[in-house]
Amino acid sequence: MKNIMKAFLGVAVAAVMFTSCAKAPEVEINNAKAAVEAVKAIEAERYVPAEFSALQDSLNAALLEVENQNAKFALFRSYKKATATLANVMTMSETVKANTETRKEEVKAEAQQALAEVTTVVTEVKELLTKAPKGKEGKEALEAIQGDVVLVESFLAEVSTLINNGDYLTALDKVKAAGEKANGLKTELEAAIAKTKRR
């Protein structure tokens, strides 16, 4: 009878031990990975790189913790720390998503404003072209400037397309480059006109 009781007790203890073993938080892992992919899809990597990097690091830390727990003997595994970190990833991903959207709107507005300003400068350059000296030497220089104006206008057309397509960072970079070129042309023409007036 004692042997039967011991065997029964052994089976019961083993059953309790196996049923109480911690299991990896697979649902939480999948949800956290999906959340990170979702913010990656809205280009958080480009618009809020530091925040996205921190988010990715948190996910990696959680996954590493899960691996560490998986490597332990089943009875000694605990996924509490990993689960807490995964929950934090979910919270962080919402913040990163909101900040990405805000930053995108800011960059969009900045690109649109720069586009309007550079367009104005190009108009001014065209007006200055009509007033610029047109001697023998001046003719070649004016033709070169007109070619540059056409180039700047093509950049501005690209910027408009980029803004319409939602690539605001690239649009901002291009419009800044176009602005530098247009302002350089304006300065060059103003200097040439001023030189003529002094004669």
PDB file of C-alpha atoms in Angstrom:
ATOM      1  CA  MET A   1       0.000   0.000   0.000  1.00  0.00           C
ATOM      2  CA  LYS A   2       2.863   2.326   0.872  1.00  0.00           C
ATOM      3  CA  ASN A   3       4.444   1.691  -2.511  1.00  0.00           C
ATOM      4  CA  ILE A   4       1.214   2.594  -4.309  1.00  0.00           C
ATOM      5  CA  MET A   5       0.924   5.794  -2.276  1.00  0.00           C
ATOM      6  CA  LYS A   6       4.539   6.733  -3.039  1.00  0.00           C
ATOM      7  CA  ALA A   7       4.042   6.076  -6.738  1.00  0.00           C
ATOM      8  CA  PHE A   8       0.838   8.111  -6.736  1.00  0.00           C
ATOM      9  CA  LEU A   9       2.524  10.953  -4.882  1.00  0.00           C
ATOM     10  CA  GLY A  10       5.452  10.873  -7.322  1.00  0.00           C
ATOM     11  CA  VAL A  11       3.113  11.088 -10.310  1.00  0.00           C
ATOM     12  CA  ALA A  12       1.181  13.920  -8.677  1.00  0.00           C
ATOM     13  CA  VAL A  13       4.351  15.903  -7.927  1.00  0.00           C
ATOM     14  CA  ALA A  14       5.620  15.371 -11.456  1.00  0.00           C
ATOM     15  CA  ALA A  15       2.286  16.500 -12.874  1.00  0.00           C
ATOM     16  CA  VAL A  16       2.332  19.659 -10.752  1.00  0.00           C
ATOM     17  CA  MET A  17       5.922  20.348 -11.744  1.00  0.00           C
ATOM     18  CA  PHE A  18       5.261  19.998 -15.448  1.00  0.00           C
ATOM     19  CA  THR A  19       2.039  21.974 -15.434  1.00  0.00           C
ATOM     20  CA  SER A  20       3.674  24.798 -13.487  1.00  0.00           C
ATOM     21  CA  CYS A  21       6.547  25.156 -15.987  1.00  0.00           C
ATOM     22  CA  ALA A  22       6.583  28.590 -17.528  1.00  0.00           C
ATOM     23  CA  LYS A  23       5.876  28.840 -21.223  1.00  0.00           C
ATOM     24  CA  ALA A  24       7.437  31.343 -23.597  1.00  0.00           C
ATOM     25  CA  PRO A  25       5.143  34.347 -24.233  1.00  0.00           C
ATOM     26  CA  GLU A  26       4.626  33.571 -27.928  1.00  0.00           C
ATOM     27  CA  VAL A  27       1.538  35.760 -28.340  1.00  0.00           C
ATOM     28  CA  GLU A  28       3.291  38.729 -26.746  1.00  0.00           C
ATOM     29  CA  ILE A  29       6.377  38.134 -28.917  1.00  0.00           C
ATOM     30  CA  ASN A  30       4.307  38.066 -32.099  1.00  0.00           C
ATOM     31  CA  ASN A  31       2.370  41.165 -31.072  1.00  0.00           C
ATOM     32  CA  ALA A  32       5.560  43.079 -30.265  1.00  0.00           C
ATOM     33  CA  LYS A  33       7.188  42.075 -33.546  1.00  0.00           C
ATOM     34  CA  ALA A  34       4.071  43.148 -35.448  1.00  0.00           C
ATOM     35  CA  ALA A  35       4.014  46.483 -33.610  1.00  0.00           C
ATOM     36  CA  VAL A  36       7.649  47.170 -34.528  1.00  0.00           C
ATOM     37  CA  GLU A  37       6.996  46.225 -38.151  1.00  0.00           C
ATOM     38  CA  ALA A  38       3.979  48.546 -38.186  1.00  0.00           C
ATOM     39  CA  VAL A  39       6.032  51.573 -37.149  1.00  0.00           C
ATOM     40  CA  LYS A  40       8.760  50.544 -39.567  1.00  0.00           C
ATOM     41  CA  ALA A  41       6.140  50.575 -42.328  1.00  0.00           C
ATOM     42  CA  ILE A  42       5.375  54.243 -41.640  1.00  0.00           C
ATOM     43  CA  GLU A  43       9.125  55.010 -41.866  1.00  0.00           C
ATOM     44  CA  ALA A  44       9.838  55.613 -38.193  1.00  0.00           C
ATOM     45  CA  GLU A  45      13.401  54.549 -38.975  1.00  0.00           C
ATOM     46  CA  ARG A  46      13.814  57.676 -41.146  1.00  0.00           C
ATOM     47  CA  TYR A  47      11.717  60.250 -39.295  1.00  0.00           C
ATOM     48  CA  VAL A  48      12.482  59.377 -35.631  1.00  0.00           C
ATOM     49  CA  PRO A  49      15.611  57.209 -35.925  1.00  0.00           C
ATOM     50  CA  ALA A  50      16.668  57.426 -32.263  1.00  0.00           C
ATOM     51  CA  GLU A  51      13.237  56.417 -31.003  1.00  0.00           C
ATOM     52  CA  PHE A  52      12.957  53.603 -33.509  1.00  0.00           C
ATOM     53  CA  SER A  53      16.398  52.339 -32.543  1.00  0.00           C
ATOM     54  CA  ALA A  54      15.396  52.321 -28.852  1.00  0.00           C
ATOM     55  CA  LEU A  55      12.232  50.421 -29.729  1.00  0.00           C
ATOM     56  CA  GLN A  56      14.176  47.844 -31.741  1.00  0.00           C
ATOM     57  CA  ASP A  57      16.680  47.492 -28.888  1.00  0.00           C
ATOM     58  CA  SER A  58      13.858  46.798 -26.426  1.00  0.00           C
ATOM     59  CA  LEU A  59      12.424  44.123 -28.684  1.00  0.00           C
ATOM     60  CA  ASN A  60      15.859  42.554 -29.107  1.00  0.00           C
ATOM     61  CA  ALA A  61      16.382  42.593 -25.336  1.00  0.00           C
ATOM     62  CA  ALA A  62      13.052  40.845 -24.790  1.00  0.00           C
ATOM     63  CA  LEU A  63      13.839  38.204 -27.408  1.00  0.00           C
ATOM     64  CA  LEU A  64      17.265  37.632 -25.870  1.00  0.00           C
ATOM     65  CA  GLU A  65      15.678  37.193 -22.452  1.00  0.00           C
ATOM     66  CA  VAL A  66      13.270  34.629 -23.907  1.00  0.00           C
ATOM     67  CA  GLU A  67      16.224  32.747 -25.422  1.00  0.00           C
ATOM     68  CA  ASN A  68      18.045  32.836 -22.099  1.00  0.00           C
ATOM     69  CA  GLN A  69      15.016  31.419 -20.315  1.00  0.00           C
ATOM     70  CA  ASN A  70      14.536  28.775 -23.000  1.00  0.00           C
ATOM     71  CA  ALA A  71      18.101  27.635 -22.413  1.00  0.00           C
ATOM     72  CA  LYS A  72      17.388  26.939 -18.732  1.00  0.00           C
ATOM     73  CA  PHE A  73      15.975  23.721 -17.299  1.00  0.00           C
ATOM     74  CA  ALA A  74      12.191  23.836 -17.682  1.00  0.00           C
ATOM     75  CA  LEU A  75      11.466  24.118 -13.951  1.00  0.00           C
ATOM     76  CA  PHE A  76      13.687  27.181 -13.577  1.00  0.00           C
ATOM     77  CA  ARG A  77      12.325  29.215 -16.469  1.00  0.00           C
ATOM     78  CA  SER A  78      10.615  32.531 -15.828  1.00  0.00           C
ATOM     79  CA  TYR A  79       9.386  34.796 -18.602  1.00  0.00           C
ATOM     80  CA  LYS A  80       8.176  37.615 -16.344  1.00  0.00           C
ATOM     81  CA  LYS A  81      11.021  39.940 -17.292  1.00  0.00           C
ATOM     82  CA  ALA A  82      10.622  39.198 -21.019  1.00  0.00           C
ATOM     83  CA  THR A  83       6.847  39.652 -20.815  1.00  0.00           C
ATOM     84  CA  ALA A  84       7.256  43.005 -19.071  1.00  0.00           C
ATOM     85  CA  THR A  85       9.750  44.141 -21.707  1.00  0.00           C
ATOM     86  CA  LEU A  86       7.417  43.022 -24.503  1.00  0.00           C
ATOM     87  CA  ALA A  87       4.588  45.007 -22.885  1.00  0.00           C
ATOM     88  CA  ASN A  88       6.910  48.008 -22.832  1.00  0.00           C
ATOM     89  CA  VAL A  89       7.635  47.478 -26.534  1.00  0.00           C
ATOM     90  CA  MET A  90       3.903  47.684 -27.235  1.00  0.00           C
ATOM     91  CA  THR A  91       3.618  50.950 -25.298  1.00  0.00           C
ATOM     92  CA  MET A  92       6.741  52.383 -26.910  1.00  0.00           C
ATOM     93  CA  SER A  93       5.533  51.461 -30.388  1.00  0.00           C
ATOM     94  CA  GLU A  94       2.402  53.586 -29.903  1.00  0.00           C
ATOM     95  CA  THR A  95       4.544  56.566 -28.886  1.00  0.00           C
ATOM     96  CA  VAL A  96       6.956  56.032 -31.787  1.00  0.00           C
ATOM     97  CA  LYS A  97       4.025  55.773 -34.188  1.00  0.00           C
ATOM     98  CA  ALA A  98       2.507  59.057 -32.963  1.00  0.00           C
ATOM     99  CA  ASN A  99       5.871  60.846 -33.016  1.00  0.00           C
ATOM    100  CA  THR A 100       6.614  59.562 -36.520  1.00  0.00           C
ATOM    101  CA  GLU A 101       3.330  60.921 -37.811  1.00  0.00           C
ATOM    102  CA  THR A 102       3.936  64.261 -36.117  1.00  0.00           C
ATOM    103  CA  ARG A 103       7.488  64.497 -37.483  1.00  0.00           C
ATOM    104  CA  LYS A 104       6.311  63.605 -40.989  1.00  0.00           C
ATOM    105  CA  GLU A 105       3.809  66.458 -40.900  1.00  0.00           C
ATOM    106  CA  GLU A 106       6.510  68.840 -39.681  1.00  0.00           C
ATOM    107  CA  VAL A 107       8.905  67.821 -42.457  1.00  0.00           C
ATOM    108  CA  LYS A 108       6.089  68.045 -45.019  1.00  0.00           C
ATOM    109  CA  ALA A 109       5.279  71.607 -43.926  1.00  0.00           C
ATOM    110  CA  GLU A 110       8.974  72.518 -43.969  1.00  0.00           C
ATOM    111  CA  ALA A 111       9.393  71.109 -47.491  1.00  0.00           C
ATOM    112  CA  GLN A 112       6.264  72.921 -48.741  1.00  0.00           C
ATOM    113  CA  GLN A 113       7.428  76.216 -47.259  1.00  0.00           C
ATOM    114  CA  ALA A 114      10.920  75.803 -48.734  1.00  0.00           C
ATOM    115  CA  LEU A 115       9.376  74.946 -52.105  1.00  0.00           C
ATOM    116  CA  ALA A 116       7.359  78.169 -52.061  1.00  0.00           C
ATOM    117  CA  GLU A 117      10.417  80.212 -51.049  1.00  0.00           C
ATOM    118  CA  VAL A 118      12.671  78.720 -53.733  1.00  0.00           C
ATOM    119  CA  THR A 119       9.952  79.202 -56.348  1.00  0.00           C
ATOM    120  CA  THR A 120       9.917  82.903 -55.414  1.00  0.00           C
ATOM    121  CA  VAL A 121      13.713  83.093 -55.748  1.00  0.00           C
ATOM    122  CA  VAL A 122      13.518  81.464 -59.191  1.00  0.00           C
ATOM    123  CA  THR A 123      10.980  84.088 -60.246  1.00  0.00           C
ATOM    124  CA  GLU A 124      13.337  86.796 -59.004  1.00  0.00           C
ATOM    125  CA  VAL A 125      16.244  85.230 -60.909  1.00  0.00           C
ATOM    126  CA  LYS A 126      14.164  85.254 -64.109  1.00  0.00           C
ATOM    127  CA  GLU A 127      13.411  88.961 -63.583  1.00  0.00           C
ATOM    128  CA  LEU A 128      17.089  89.690 -62.962  1.00  0.00           C
ATOM    129  CA  LEU A 129      17.961  87.857 -66.181  1.00  0.00           C
ATOM    130  CA  THR A 130      15.996  90.473 -68.133  1.00  0.00           C
ATOM    131  CA  LYS A 131      18.010  93.263 -66.462  1.00  0.00           C
ATOM    132  CA  ALA A 132      21.424  91.610 -66.687  1.00  0.00           C
ATOM    133  CA  PRO A 133      24.116  93.018 -69.015  1.00  0.00           C
ATOM    134  CA  LYS A 134      24.022  91.358 -72.425  1.00  0.00           C
ATOM    135  CA  GLY A 135      27.410  92.093 -73.929  1.00  0.00           C
ATOM    136  CA  LYS A 136      29.493  89.468 -75.743  1.00  0.00           C
ATOM    137  CA  GLU A 137      30.836  88.003 -72.512  1.00  0.00           C
ATOM    138  CA  GLY A 138      27.529  88.405 -70.762  1.00  0.00           C
ATOM    139  CA  LYS A 139      25.594  86.443 -73.389  1.00  0.00           C
ATOM    140  CA  GLU A 140      27.349  83.149 -72.629  1.00  0.00           C
ATOM    141  CA  ALA A 141      27.030  83.697 -68.897  1.00  0.00           C
ATOM    142  CA  LEU A 142      23.315  84.458 -69.238  1.00  0.00           C
ATOM    143  CA  GLU A 143      22.768  81.307 -71.311  1.00  0.00           C
ATOM    144  CA  ALA A 144      24.528  79.280 -68.633  1.00  0.00           C
ATOM    145  CA  ILE A 145      22.359  80.866 -65.932  1.00  0.00           C
ATOM    146  CA  GLN A 146      19.217  80.191 -67.964  1.00  0.00           C
ATOM    147  CA  GLY A 147      20.293  76.545 -68.221  1.00  0.00           C
ATOM    148  CA  ASP A 148      20.773  76.448 -64.443  1.00  0.00           C
ATOM    149  CA  VAL A 149      17.323  77.996 -63.927  1.00  0.00           C
ATOM    150  CA  VAL A 150      15.785  75.222 -66.043  1.00  0.00           C
ATOM    151  CA  LEU A 151      17.675  72.695 -63.932  1.00  0.00           C
ATOM    152  CA  VAL A 152      16.436  74.239 -60.682  1.00  0.00           C
ATOM    153  CA  GLU A 153      12.870  74.255 -62.009  1.00  0.00           C
ATOM    154  CA  SER A 154      13.168  70.554 -62.835  1.00  0.00           C
ATOM    155  CA  PHE A 155      14.331  69.948 -59.235  1.00  0.00           C
ATOM    156  CA  LEU A 156      11.309  71.858 -57.962  1.00  0.00           C
ATOM    157  CA  ALA A 157       9.008  69.714 -60.107  1.00  0.00           C
ATOM    158  CA  GLU A 158      10.623  66.614 -58.558  1.00  0.00           C
ATOM    159  CA  VAL A 159      10.129  68.095 -55.093  1.00  0.00           C
ATOM    160  CA  SER A 160       6.407  68.552 -55.766  1.00  0.00           C
ATOM    161  CA  THR A 161       6.158  64.940 -56.893  1.00  0.00           C
ATOM    162  CA  LEU A 162       8.043  63.714 -53.831  1.00  0.00           C
ATOM    163  CA  ILE A 163       5.758  65.692 -51.512  1.00  0.00           C
ATOM    164  CA  ASN A 164       2.685  64.290 -53.260  1.00  0.00           C
ATOM    165  CA  ASN A 165       4.136  60.776 -52.885  1.00  0.00           C
ATOM    166  CA  GLY A 166       4.781  61.285 -49.166  1.00  0.00           C
ATOM    167  CA  ASP A 167       8.600  61.191 -49.340  1.00  0.00           C
ATOM    168  CA  TYR A 168       9.013  64.397 -47.366  1.00  0.00           C
ATOM    169  CA  LEU A 169      12.604  63.922 -46.214  1.00  0.00           C
ATOM    170  CA  THR A 170      13.920  63.442 -49.754  1.00  0.00           C
ATOM    171  CA  ALA A 171      11.780  66.375 -50.903  1.00  0.00           C
ATOM    172  CA  LEU A 172      13.276  68.565 -48.193  1.00  0.00           C
ATOM    173  CA  ASP A 173      16.838  67.590 -49.132  1.00  0.00           C
ATOM    174  CA  LYS A 174      16.203  68.330 -52.817  1.00  0.00           C
ATOM    175  CA  VAL A 175      14.470  71.638 -52.226  1.00  0.00           C
ATOM    176  CA  LYS A 176      17.322  72.789 -49.976  1.00  0.00           C
ATOM    177  CA  ALA A 177      19.830  71.956 -52.731  1.00  0.00           C
ATOM    178  CA  ALA A 178      17.662  73.757 -55.292  1.00  0.00           C
ATOM    179  CA  GLY A 179      17.419  76.743 -52.957  1.00  0.00           C
ATOM    180  CA  GLU A 180      21.190  76.972 -52.613  1.00  0.00           C
ATOM    181  CA  LYS A 181      21.577  76.923 -56.395  1.00  0.00           C
ATOM    182  CA  ALA A 182      18.807  79.493 -56.977  1.00  0.00           C
ATOM    183  CA  ASN A 183      20.194  81.858 -54.339  1.00  0.00           C
ATOM    184  CA  GLY A 184      23.655  81.517 -55.880  1.00  0.00           C
ATOM    185  CA  LEU A 185      22.267  82.503 -59.284  1.00  0.00           C
ATOM    186  CA  LYS A 186      20.437  85.443 -57.771  1.00  0.00           C
ATOM    187  CA  THR A 187      23.594  86.689 -56.050  1.00  0.00           C
ATOM    188  CA  GLU A 188      25.588  86.305 -59.258  1.00  0.00           C
ATOM    189  CA  LEU A 189      23.067  88.276 -61.291  1.00  0.00           C
ATOM    190  CA  GLU A 190      22.698  91.019 -58.691  1.00  0.00           C
ATOM    191  CA  ALA A 191      26.489  91.428 -58.641  1.00  0.00           C
ATOM    192  CA  ALA A 192      26.644  91.628 -62.447  1.00  0.00           C
ATOM    193  CA  ILE A 193      23.842  94.204 -62.580  1.00  0.00           C
ATOM    194  CA  ALA A 194      25.413  96.280 -59.797  1.00  0.00           C
ATOM    195  CA  LYS A 195      28.754  96.217 -61.631  1.00  0.00           C
ATOM    196  CA  THR A 196      27.084  97.580 -64.774  1.00  0.00           C
ATOM    197  CA  LYS A 197      25.396 100.399 -62.836  1.00  0.00           C
ATOM    198  CA  ARG A 198      28.722 101.508 -61.347  1.00  0.00           C
ATOM    199  CA  ARG A 199      30.200 102.110 -64.821  1.00  0.00           C
TER     200      ARG A 199
END
